[in-house]
PDB file of C-alpha atoms in Angstrom:
ATOM      1  CA  UNK J   1      19.888 -13.160  72.963  1.00  0.00           C
ATOM      2  CA  UNK J   2      21.351 -11.979  69.641  1.00  0.00           C
ATOM      3  CA  UNK J   3      24.319 -13.772  68.096  1.00  0.00           C
ATOM      4  CA  UNK J   4      26.687 -10.812  67.817  1.00  0.00           C
ATOM      5  CA  UNK J   5      29.207 -12.613  65.593  1.00  0.00           C
ATOM      6  CA  UNK J   6      26.507 -13.716  63.170  1.00  0.00           C
ATOM      7  CA  UNK J   7      25.050 -10.200  62.873  1.00  0.00           C
ATOM      8  CA  UNK J   8      28.229  -8.126  62.797  1.00  0.00           C
ATOM      9  CA  UNK J   9      31.475  -9.956  62.126  1.00  0.00           C
ATOM     10  CA  UNK J  10      32.862 -10.042  58.587  1.00  0.00           C
ATOM     11  CA  UNK J  11      29.746  -8.568  57.023  1.00  0.00           C
ATOM     12  CA  UNK J  12      29.879  -5.679  54.623  1.00  0.00           C
ATOM     13  CA  UNK J  13      26.890  -3.439  55.355  1.00  0.00           C
ATOM     14  CA  UNK J  14      25.771  -0.740  52.893  1.00  0.00           C
ATOM     15  CA  UNK J  15      24.069   2.409  54.122  1.00  0.00           C
ATOM     16  CA  UNK J  16      20.446   2.655  52.990  1.00  0.00           C
ATOM     17  CA  UNK J  17      19.327   5.723  54.958  1.00  0.00           C
ATOM     18  CA  UNK J  18      20.026   8.088  57.815  1.00  0.00           C
ATOM     19  CA  UNK J  19      17.140   9.040  60.094  1.00  0.00           C
ATOM     20  CA  UNK J  20      17.406  12.156  62.246  1.00  0.00           C
ATOM     21  CA  UNK J  21      14.050  12.588  63.943  1.00  0.00           C
ATOM     22  CA  UNK J  22      11.580  13.689  61.262  1.00  0.00           C
ATOM     23  CA  UNK J  23      14.303  13.989  58.588  1.00  0.00           C
ATOM     24  CA  UNK J  24      15.464  11.080  56.460  1.00  0.00           C
ATOM     25  CA  UNK J  25      18.515  11.251  54.194  1.00  0.00           C
ATOM     26  CA  UNK J  26      19.309   8.673  51.591  1.00  0.00           C
ATOM     27  CA  UNK J  27      22.717   7.694  50.343  1.00  0.00           C
ATOM     28  CA  UNK J  28      22.609  10.009  47.254  1.00  0.00           C
ATOM     29  CA  UNK J  29      23.286   7.056  44.943  1.00  0.00           C
ATOM     30  CA  UNK J  30      26.812   6.558  46.265  1.00  0.00           C
ATOM     31  CA  UNK J  31      27.987   3.601  48.320  1.00  0.00           C
ATOM     32  CA  UNK J  32      28.792   4.164  51.989  1.00  0.00           C
ATOM     33  CA  UNK J  33      29.667   0.938  53.770  1.00  0.00           C
ATOM     34  CA  UNK J  34      30.847  -0.420  57.093  1.00  0.00           C
ATOM     35  CA  UNK J  35      32.574  -3.687  57.919  1.00  0.00           C
ATOM     36  CA  UNK J  36      32.945  -5.114  61.419  1.00  0.00           C
ATOM     37  CA  UNK J  37      35.772  -7.444  62.349  1.00  0.00           C
ATOM     38  CA  UNK J  38      36.186  -9.102  65.770  1.00  0.00           C
ATOM     39  CA  UNK J  39      36.792  -5.860  67.697  1.00  0.00           C
ATOM     40  CA  UNK J  40      37.380  -3.198  65.035  1.00  0.00           C
ATOM     41  CA  UNK J  41      35.400  -1.635  62.220  1.00  0.00           C
ATOM     42  CA  UNK J  42      36.000   0.383  59.077  1.00  0.00           C
ATOM     43  CA  UNK J  43      33.423   2.679  57.513  1.00  0.00           C
ATOM     44  CA  UNK J  44      34.220   3.539  53.890  1.00  0.00           C
ATOM     45  CA  UNK J  45      33.044   6.647  52.055  1.00  0.00           C
ATOM     46  CA  UNK J  46      32.700   6.904  48.256  1.00  0.00           C
ATOM     47  CA  UNK J  47      35.709   9.254  47.971  1.00  0.00           C
ATOM     48  CA  UNK J  48      38.006   6.777  49.768  1.00  0.00           C
ATOM     49  CA  UNK J  49      37.841   8.435  53.198  1.00  0.00           C
ATOM     50  CA  UNK J  50      37.380   6.098  56.148  1.00  0.00           C
ATOM     51  CA  UNK J  51      36.390   5.984  59.797  1.00  0.00           C
ATOM     52  CA  UNK J  52      38.138   3.340  61.909  1.00  0.00           C
ATOM     53  CA  UNK J  53      37.690   2.328  65.492  1.00  0.00           C
ATOM     54  CA  UNK J  54      36.787  -0.320  68.013  1.00  0.00           C
ATOM     55  CA  UNK J  55      33.293  -1.564  68.705  1.00  0.00           C
ATOM     56  CA  UNK J  56      31.456  -3.796  71.132  1.00  0.00           C
ATOM     57  CA  UNK J  57      27.875  -4.934  71.420  1.00  0.00           C
ATOM     58  CA  UNK J  58      25.818  -6.825  73.995  1.00  0.00           C
ATOM     59  CA  UNK J  59      23.405  -9.365  72.511  1.00  0.00           C
ATOM     60  CA  UNK J  60      21.176  -9.298  75.612  1.00  0.00           C
ATOM     61  CA  UNK J  61      20.698  -5.559  76.045  1.00  0.00           C
ATOM     62  CA  UNK J  62      21.489  -4.526  72.435  1.00  0.00           C
ATOM     63  CA  UNK J  63      23.859  -1.908  73.739  1.00  0.00           C
ATOM     64  CA  UNK J  64      26.406  -0.809  71.146  1.00  0.00           C
ATOM     65  CA  UNK J  65      29.472   1.408  71.536  1.00  0.00           C
ATOM     66  CA  UNK J  66      32.329   2.593  69.372  1.00  0.00           C
ATOM     67  CA  UNK J  67      35.610   3.932  70.725  1.00  0.00           C
ATOM     68  CA  UNK J  68      39.030   5.093  69.549  1.00  0.00           C
ATOM     69  CA  UNK J  69      37.536   6.629  66.425  1.00  0.00           C
ATOM     70  CA  UNK J  70      39.922   8.036  63.873  1.00  0.00           C
ATOM     71  CA  UNK J  71      39.404   9.212  60.330  1.00  0.00           C
ATOM     72  CA  UNK J  72      41.562   9.163  57.241  1.00  0.00           C
ATOM     73  CA  UNK J  73      41.055  11.243  54.148  1.00  0.00           C
ATOM     74  CA  UNK J  74      39.032  14.398  53.907  1.00  0.00           C
ATOM     75  CA  UNK J  75      35.228  14.338  54.128  1.00  0.00           C
ATOM     76  CA  UNK J  76      35.144  17.770  52.497  1.00  0.00           C
ATOM     77  CA  UNK J  77      31.563  18.752  51.745  1.00  0.00           C
ATOM     78  CA  UNK J  78      30.207  15.211  52.158  1.00  0.00           C
ATOM     79  CA  UNK J  79      27.399  15.824  54.663  1.00  0.00           C
ATOM     80  CA  UNK J  80      26.460  12.127  54.691  1.00  0.00           C
ATOM     81  CA  UNK J  81      29.997  11.126  55.776  1.00  0.00           C
ATOM     82  CA  UNK J  82      29.865  13.723  58.554  1.00  0.00           C
ATOM     83  CA  UNK J  83      26.485  12.398  59.750  1.00  0.00           C
ATOM     84  CA  UNK J  84      27.808   8.833  59.728  1.00  0.00           C
ATOM     85  CA  UNK J  85      30.784   9.901  61.832  1.00  0.00           C
ATOM     86  CA  UNK J  86      28.586  11.794  64.323  1.00  0.00           C
ATOM     87  CA  UNK J  87      26.062   8.962  64.752  1.00  0.00           C
ATOM     88  CA  UNK J  88      28.744   6.261  65.071  1.00  0.00           C
ATOM     89  CA  UNK J  89      30.517   8.379  67.682  1.00  0.00           C
ATOM     90  CA  UNK J  90      27.291   8.749  69.693  1.00  0.00           C
ATOM     91  CA  UNK J  91      25.906   5.248  69.087  1.00  0.00           C
ATOM     92  CA  UNK J  92      24.356   3.571  72.129  1.00  0.00           C
ATOM     93  CA  UNK J  93      22.170   0.777  70.716  1.00  0.00           C
ATOM     94  CA  UNK J  94      21.713  -1.477  67.723  1.00  0.00           C
ATOM     95  CA  UNK J  95      18.936  -3.613  66.343  1.00  0.00           C
ATOM     96  CA  UNK J  96      18.847  -5.970  63.419  1.00  0.00           C
ATOM     97  CA  UNK J  97      19.727  -9.384  62.110  1.00  0.00           C
ATOM     98  CA  UNK J  98      21.776 -10.776  59.222  1.00  0.00           C
ATOM     99  CA  UNK J  99      19.764  -8.788  56.626  1.00  0.00           C
ATOM    100  CA  UNK J 100      19.457  -5.287  58.126  1.00  0.00           C
ATOM    101  CA  UNK J 101      21.178  -3.332  60.862  1.00  0.00           C
ATOM    102  CA  UNK J 102      20.370  -0.111  62.711  1.00  0.00           C
ATOM    103  CA  UNK J 103      23.120   1.714  64.585  1.00  0.00           C
ATOM    104  CA  UNK J 104      21.288   4.118  66.904  1.00  0.00           C
ATOM    105  CA  UNK J 105      22.366   7.237  68.695  1.00  0.00           C
ATOM    106  CA  UNK J 106      18.744   7.562  69.902  1.00  0.00           C
ATOM    107  CA  UNK J 107      15.564   5.739  68.895  1.00  0.00           C
ATOM    108  CA  UNK J 108      14.854   8.396  66.262  1.00  0.00           C
ATOM    109  CA  UNK J 109      18.463   9.109  65.189  1.00  0.00           C
ATOM    110  CA  UNK J 110      20.123   6.188  63.450  1.00  0.00           C
ATOM    111  CA  UNK J 111      21.959   4.727  60.499  1.00  0.00           C
ATOM    112  CA  UNK J 112      20.169   1.952  58.581  1.00  0.00           C
ATOM    113  CA  UNK J 113      22.251  -0.619  56.707  1.00  0.00           C
ATOM    114  CA  UNK J 114      21.410  -3.558  54.473  1.00  0.00           C
ATOM    115  CA  UNK J 115      23.538  -6.214  52.838  1.00  0.00           C
TER     116      UNK J 115
END
């Protein structure tokens, strides 16, 4: 069983790549990050835009869900921010430890973070 608090809570994760099936996007040299608190999270984009919401995870099944998503700021033409929002909204699973974290919509569609 994973220790959910140890993996998620009060860690600042930086995006390292986005995988969408055969396509991989990298963070274009800018910092996209996400921080999880006890029940909420905030994803920060380089232009100051954010995605906020609630999250929960199950350490036995590795199920992961986000709810009550809301955004602030304008993502404009930032395709990476839009992909982050879409994958977080559809996230169903996670894998990782205290050094890396995958938030997965499907096995081959995910966000990869490091710290």
